Coordinates of C-alpha atoms in Angstrom, one line a residue:
M1 CA -9.3 -13.7 56.3
S2 CA -11.8 -10.8 56.8
G3 CA -11.3 -8.5 59.7
H4 CA -14.9 -9.2 60.8
L5 CA -13.6 -12.4 62.6
Q6 CA -11.2 -10.5 64.8
P7 CA -13.7 -9.7 67.6
L8 CA -14.4 -13.4 68.0
L9 CA -10.7 -14.4 68.0
T10 CA -10.1 -11.8 70.7
A11 CA -13.0 -13.2 72.8
V12 CA -11.8 -16.8 72.4
G13 CA -8.2 -15.9 73.2
G14 CA -6.2 -19.0 73.9
S15 CA -9.1 -21.0 75.3
L16 CA -9.4 -23.4 72.3
P17 CA -6.9 -26.1 71.1
E18 CA -5.5 -25.3 67.7
E19 CA -7.6 -28.0 65.9
Q20 CA -10.8 -26.7 67.4
L21 CA -9.9 -23.1 66.5
R22 CA -9.3 -24.3 62.9
V23 CA -12.8 -25.6 62.7
V24 CA -14.2 -22.3 64.1
R25 CA -12.2 -20.4 61.4
R26 CA -13.6 -22.7 58.8
A27 CA -17.1 -22.1 60.0
Y28 CA -16.6 -18.4 59.6
E29 CA -15.2 -18.8 56.1
V30 CA -18.3 -20.9 55.1
A31 CA -20.7 -18.4 56.7
D32 CA -18.9 -15.4 55.1
R33 CA -19.1 -17.0 51.7
W34 CA -22.8 -17.8 51.9
H35 CA -23.8 -14.4 53.3
S36 CA -21.7 -12.5 50.7
G37 CA -23.8 -9.7 49.4
Q38 CA -26.3 -9.7 52.3
F39 CA -26.6 -6.7 54.6
R40 CA -28.2 -5.9 57.9
R41 CA -30.8 -3.1 58.2
D42 CA -28.1 -0.7 59.3
G43 CA -26.1 -1.4 56.1
R44 CA -23.4 -3.5 57.7
P45 CA -22.4 -6.8 56.1
Y46 CA -24.7 -9.5 57.4
I47 CA -21.8 -11.7 58.6
T48 CA -21.3 -9.2 61.4
H49 CA -24.4 -10.6 63.1
P50 CA -23.4 -14.3 63.3
V51 CA -19.9 -13.1 64.5
A52 CA -21.5 -11.0 67.2
V53 CA -23.6 -14.0 68.3
A54 CA -20.5 -16.1 68.4
V55 CA -18.7 -13.5 70.6
I56 CA -21.6 -13.8 73.1
V57 CA -21.2 -17.5 73.1
A58 CA -17.4 -17.2 73.6
E59 CA -18.0 -14.8 76.5
L60 CA -20.1 -17.5 78.1
D61 CA -17.1 -19.8 77.9
L62 CA -18.9 -22.4 75.8
D63 CA -17.4 -25.0 73.5
H64 CA -16.3 -24.8 69.9
E65 CA -19.3 -26.6 68.6
L66 CA -21.6 -23.9 69.8
L67 CA -19.2 -21.3 68.4
C68 CA -19.4 -22.9 65.0
A69 CA -23.2 -23.2 65.2
A70 CA -23.4 -19.5 66.2
L71 CA -21.3 -18.5 63.1
L72 CA -23.5 -20.8 60.9
H73 CA -26.9 -20.1 62.5
E74 CA -28.3 -18.1 59.7
V75 CA -26.9 -20.0 56.7
L76 CA -29.7 -22.6 56.4
A77 CA -32.5 -20.1 56.8
E78 CA -31.1 -17.2 54.8
T79 CA -29.1 -18.8 52.0
A80 CA -29.3 -21.6 49.5
C81 CA -26.7 -23.7 51.3
P82 CA -27.8 -27.4 51.4
E83 CA -28.0 -28.8 54.9
E84 CA -26.1 -31.9 53.6
E85 CA -23.1 -29.7 52.8
L86 CA -22.8 -28.4 56.4
A87 CA -23.4 -31.9 57.8
G88 CA -20.6 -33.3 55.6
E89 CA -18.1 -30.7 56.6
F90 CA -18.9 -30.0 60.3
G91 CA -20.6 -33.2 61.4
E92 CA -23.9 -34.1 63.1
P93 CA -23.4 -32.4 66.5
I94 CA -23.1 -28.9 65.0
T95 CA -25.7 -29.6 62.3
D96 CA -28.1 -30.9 65.0
L97 CA -27.7 -27.5 66.8
L98 CA -28.6 -25.7 63.6
R99 CA -31.6 -28.0 63.0
G100 CA -32.8 -27.3 66.6
L101 CA -32.5 -23.6 66.2
R102 CA -34.3 -23.7 62.8
L103 CA -37.2 -25.6 64.5
L104 CA -37.3 -22.9 67.2
D105 CA -37.5 -20.2 64.6
S106 CA -40.5 -21.8 63.0
T107 CA -43.7 -20.6 64.7
K108 CA -45.7 -23.3 63.0
R109 CA -43.4 -26.2 63.9
R110 CA -42.0 -25.4 67.3
P111 CA -43.8 -27.0 70.3
P112 CA -45.8 -24.7 72.6
E113 CA -43.7 -25.8 75.5
W114 CA -40.4 -24.9 73.7
P115 CA -38.9 -22.9 76.7
V116 CA -38.7 -26.1 78.8
S117 CA -38.6 -28.9 76.2
T118 CA -35.9 -27.6 73.9
D119 CA -32.3 -28.8 74.3
E120 CA -30.4 -26.4 76.5
R121 CA -27.6 -25.9 74.0
V122 CA -30.1 -24.9 71.4
L123 CA -31.8 -22.5 73.8
T124 CA -28.4 -21.0 74.7
L125 CA -27.8 -20.4 71.0
K126 CA -31.2 -18.7 70.6
L127 CA -30.6 -16.6 73.7
A128 CA -27.3 -15.3 72.2
D129 CA -29.1 -14.5 68.9
R130 CA -31.9 -12.7 70.7
L131 CA -29.5 -10.7 72.8
H132 CA -27.6 -9.4 69.8
N133 CA -30.9 -8.5 68.1
Q134 CA -32.0 -6.6 71.1
R135 CA -28.8 -4.7 71.2
T136 CA -29.3 -3.7 67.5
I137 CA -33.1 -3.4 67.7
S138 CA -33.2 0.3 66.6
G139 CA -33.1 -0.8 63.0
L140 CA -36.6 -2.3 63.2
P141 CA -39.9 -0.5 62.8
E142 CA -41.0 0.9 66.1
A143 CA -44.0 -1.5 66.6
R144 CA -41.8 -4.5 65.9
Q145 CA -39.3 -3.2 68.4
R146 CA -41.9 -3.0 71.1
V147 CA -43.3 -6.5 70.4
N148 CA -39.9 -8.1 70.4
S149 CA -38.9 -6.3 73.6
Q150 CA -42.0 -7.3 75.4
E151 CA -41.5 -10.9 74.4
N152 CA -37.9 -10.8 75.6
L153 CA -39.1 -9.6 78.9
D154 CA -42.0 -12.1 79.2
V155 CA -40.5 -15.2 77.6
V156 CA -36.9 -15.1 76.7
A157 CA -35.3 -13.5 79.8
P158 CA -37.0 -16.2 82.1
V159 CA -35.4 -18.9 79.9
A160 CA -32.0 -17.3 80.5
R161 CA -32.7 -17.2 84.2
R162 CA -33.7 -20.9 84.2
L163 CA -30.4 -21.8 82.5
G164 CA -28.4 -19.8 85.0
L165 CA -27.3 -17.2 82.4
T166 CA -27.8 -14.3 84.7
D167 CA -25.7 -11.8 82.7
V168 CA -27.8 -12.5 79.6
E169 CA -31.0 -12.3 81.5
E170 CA -30.1 -8.9 83.1
E171 CA -28.9 -7.4 79.8
L172 CA -32.0 -8.6 78.0
R173 CA -34.2 -7.1 80.7
R174 CA -32.3 -3.8 80.8
L175 CA -32.4 -3.3 77.0
A176 CA -36.0 -4.4 76.6
L177 CA -37.2 -2.2 79.5
G178 CA -35.2 0.7 78.0
N179 CA -36.9 0.2 74.6
L180 CA -40.4 -0.1 76.2
S181 CA -39.9 3.0 78.3
G182 CA -40.6 4.9 75.1
L183 CA -44.2 3.7 75.3
G184 CA -44.8 6.1 78.2
G185 CA -48.3 5.7 79.6
A186 CA -49.2 3.1 77.0
R187 CA -46.9 0.5 78.4
P188 CA -49.2 -1.1 81.0
F189 CA -52.0 -1.4 78.4
F190 CA -49.7 -3.0 75.9
G191 CA -48.5 -5.4 78.6
A192 CA -52.1 -6.4 79.3
I193 CA -52.8 -6.9 75.6
T194 CA -49.6 -8.9 75.1
A195 CA -50.6 -11.2 78.0
G196 CA -54.0 -11.7 76.5
A197 CA -52.7 -12.4 73.0
I198 CA -50.9 -15.5 74.2
M199 CA -54.0 -17.5 73.3
L200 CA -53.6 -16.5 69.6
P201 CA -51.8 -18.8 67.2
A202 CA -48.1 -18.0 67.4
A203 CA -47.7 -17.7 63.6
V204 CA -49.9 -14.6 63.5
R205 CA -49.6 -13.2 67.1
G206 CA -46.8 -10.8 66.3
R207 CA -48.6 -9.2 63.4
W208 CA -51.7 -8.5 65.4
L209 CA -49.7 -7.1 68.3
E210 CA -47.9 -4.7 66.0
E211 CA -51.2 -3.4 64.6
W212 CA -52.8 -3.1 68.1
L213 CA -49.7 -1.2 69.4
G214 CA -50.0 1.3 66.5
E215 CA -53.7 1.9 67.4
L216 CA -52.9 2.1 71.1
L217 CA -50.2 4.7 70.6
A218 CA -52.6 6.8 68.4
L219 CA -55.2 7.1 71.1
P220 CA -55.3 10.4 73.0
G221 CA -55.2 9.3 76.7
G222 CA -55.6 6.8 79.4
R223 CA -59.4 6.5 79.3
A224 CA -59.4 5.8 75.5
R225 CA -56.5 3.3 75.9
L226 CA -58.3 1.5 78.8
G227 CA -61.4 1.2 76.7
F228 CA -59.5 -0.1 73.7
T229 CA -57.6 -2.6 75.9
F230 CA -60.8 -3.9 77.5
W231 CA -62.4 -4.3 74.1
L232 CA -59.5 -6.3 72.8
L233 CA -59.2 -8.5 75.8
A234 CA -63.0 -9.2 75.9
G235 CA -62.9 -10.4 72.3
M236 CA -59.6 -12.2 72.4
P237 CA -61.0 -15.8 73.0
R238 CA -63.4 -15.5 70.1
L239 CA -60.6 -14.1 67.8
A240 CA -58.3 -17.0 68.9
L241 CA -61.0 -19.6 67.9
T242 CA -61.7 -17.8 64.6
L243 CA -58.0 -17.7 63.7
R244 CA -57.8 -21.4 64.4
G245 CA -60.8 -22.0 62.2
R246 CA -63.0 -23.4 65.0
V247 CA -65.7 -20.7 64.8
P248 CA -66.8 -18.4 62.0
P249 CA -66.0 -14.7 62.4
P250 CA -69.0 -12.7 63.7
A251 CA -71.1 -10.7 61.3
G252 CA -72.0 -7.1 61.9
D253 CA -70.5 -5.0 64.7
G254 CA -68.7 -7.8 66.5
W255 CA -65.0 -8.8 66.6
P256 CA -62.8 -7.7 63.6
R257 CA -63.6 -9.7 60.5
P258 CA -60.4 -11.3 59.2
A259 CA -59.6 -11.3 55.5
V260 CA -62.0 -8.5 54.5
R261 CA -59.6 -7.7 51.6
R262 CA -56.2 -8.8 50.4
S263 CA -53.2 -6.5 50.3
G264 CA -49.6 -7.2 49.4
A265 CA -47.4 -10.1 50.4
C266 CA -48.6 -10.1 54.0
G267 CA -51.9 -11.7 53.1
G268 CA -55.3 -11.0 54.5
R269 CA -56.1 -7.6 56.0
R270 CA -58.9 -6.8 58.5
E271 CA -61.2 -3.9 59.1
W272 CA -62.4 -3.2 62.6
P273 CA -65.9 -1.9 63.5
R274 CA -66.2 0.9 65.9
A275 CA -66.0 -0.2 69.5
G276 CA -68.1 2.4 71.1
A277 CA -67.3 5.8 72.6
S278 CA -64.3 4.5 74.6
S279 CA -62.2 3.6 71.6
R280 CA -62.1 4.3 67.9
G281 CA -62.4 1.9 65.1
A282 CA -59.0 0.4 64.3
G283 CA -57.4 0.4 60.9
A284 CA -56.4 -2.6 58.8
G285 CA -53.6 -4.9 59.7
A286 CA -51.8 -8.0 58.4
V287 CA -53.1 -11.3 59.7
A288 CA -50.5 -13.6 58.2
G289 CA -46.8 -13.6 58.8
A290 CA -44.0 -14.7 61.1
G291 CA -44.4 -14.7 64.9
S292 CA -42.2 -12.5 67.0
L293 CA -39.8 -15.3 67.8
G294 CA -39.3 -16.0 64.2
R295 CA -36.8 -15.1 61.6
C296 CA -37.8 -11.5 60.9
A297 CA -35.8 -9.8 63.6
E298 CA -33.0 -8.8 61.2
H299 CA -33.8 -10.6 57.9
P300 CA -31.3 -9.4 55.4
A301 CA -33.9 -9.2 52.6
T302 CA -36.5 -7.3 54.6
P303 CA -36.9 -3.7 53.3

């Protein structure tokens, strides 16, 4: 068996009966087979991510079903493995955990109140996944790092606190704050923009935030950033309604006009008008795509 499993066996120690440990080993074998040929952004075999998530679960002293789900948590989303195959081998309790996590990862399908309505075992699995992705976040583009870190502070860490997982909460906060410290003077402005963007549809929110962060960092100082932030927040309600198709986009020098032109796989791109002397006209940015709680944190196929 591959040496990638050894960190998990060390974390588990002698806490599991032999029969349960056998199921955990089998879950690893299945995950390793389906993830064969996939790699993380840092070049490491992709199987190292599910194993690391399972180690976090083991360190929380959780049961073998959650350990198996952690090992298998990317298989349905990132490979061609049929759900029926996993259900047939590992049973409904483990497969239900995977279904629940897959629902959480879908920005279009998950309920808005997911932090309080989702099964706590599924939430725990998601927390372990987000913690490992935050530990390895340096492989992501800078803007995506900032968006994910801000969401971990605002949304994910409070879920860990509610579940009583104080070690997870504290590490998430420490790592996220460390990442965001690189924003320097732009951090309070980005925090305000992120708070305002909560009214945007979840499926596109992350993409807009990435573009806005890039524009914010390019501005020369506090006055320009303040003007840019005020301009964005003032137009946020109208943009939210436009993205939901409830009002048409304004013509002329109003809020950014979505889908001015098409570019690449990300879908529509927008061009922003000048916003006056306090901020410069912003460039184009993708409107479609996964929200920041979605699958893209460490997608093996993402260039």
